[in-house]
Amino acid sequence: MYAPLKKKKTPPFISIHIPICDEPPEIVIPVIESCLNQTYSNFEIIVFDNNSTQVLIGNQ
């Protein structure tokens, strides 16, 4: 027999990762705002910005 699952008092903590590279603020801001306007409450938003206009292909 298996023990019944216990309900947690708080929902699981999640991370929303938003990777960007040389994106204009007009695109990034609405994405972040959309994440902030969700109904889920136990989360963080992490934005990874390469901040580079150089694109690397292969092992150069």
Coordinates of C-alpha atoms in Angstrom, one line a residue:
M1 CA 0.0 0.0 0.0
Y2 CA 1.1 3.5 -0.7
A3 CA 0.7 6.4 1.8
P4 CA -1.6 9.1 0.6
L5 CA 0.0 12.2 -0.8
K6 CA 0.2 15.2 1.5
K7 CA -1.0 18.5 0.2
K8 CA 1.6 21.2 0.5
K9 CA 0.6 24.5 2.0
T10 CA 2.4 26.5 -0.7
P11 CA 2.7 25.7 -4.4
P12 CA 6.1 24.7 -5.7
F13 CA 8.6 27.5 -6.3
I14 CA 9.4 27.8 -10.0
S15 CA 11.9 29.9 -12.1
I16 CA 11.0 31.5 -15.4
H17 CA 14.1 31.8 -17.5
I18 CA 14.1 34.4 -20.3
P19 CA 17.2 34.2 -22.5
I20 CA 17.7 37.2 -24.7
C21 CA 20.5 38.4 -27.0
D22 CA 20.5 41.9 -28.3
E23 CA 16.8 42.3 -28.1
P24 CA 15.2 45.7 -28.0
P25 CA 13.4 46.8 -24.8
E26 CA 10.1 47.0 -26.8
I27 CA 10.2 43.2 -27.0
V28 CA 11.6 42.3 -23.6
I29 CA 9.4 44.5 -21.4
P30 CA 6.1 43.0 -22.6
V31 CA 7.4 39.5 -22.1
I32 CA 8.5 40.3 -18.5
E33 CA 5.2 42.1 -17.8
S34 CA 3.2 39.1 -19.1
C35 CA 5.1 36.8 -16.7
L36 CA 4.4 39.2 -13.8
N37 CA 0.7 39.3 -14.6
Q38 CA 0.1 35.5 -14.2
T39 CA -2.0 34.1 -11.4
Y40 CA 0.7 31.8 -10.1
S41 CA 2.4 33.4 -7.1
N42 CA 5.4 31.4 -6.1
F43 CA 8.0 32.2 -8.8
E44 CA 11.0 34.2 -9.8
I45 CA 12.0 35.6 -13.2
I46 CA 15.6 35.3 -14.4
V47 CA 16.6 37.2 -17.5
F48 CA 19.8 36.1 -19.2
D49 CA 21.1 38.8 -21.5
N50 CA 24.1 38.1 -23.6
N51 CA 24.3 41.8 -24.5
S52 CA 26.4 41.1 -27.5
T53 CA 25.8 41.8 -31.2
Q54 CA 28.4 39.2 -32.3
V55 CA 27.1 35.8 -33.3
L56 CA 29.5 32.9 -32.8
I57 CA 29.1 29.9 -35.1
G58 CA 31.1 26.8 -34.5
N59 CA 34.6 26.8 -32.8
Q60 CA 35.9 30.2 -34.0

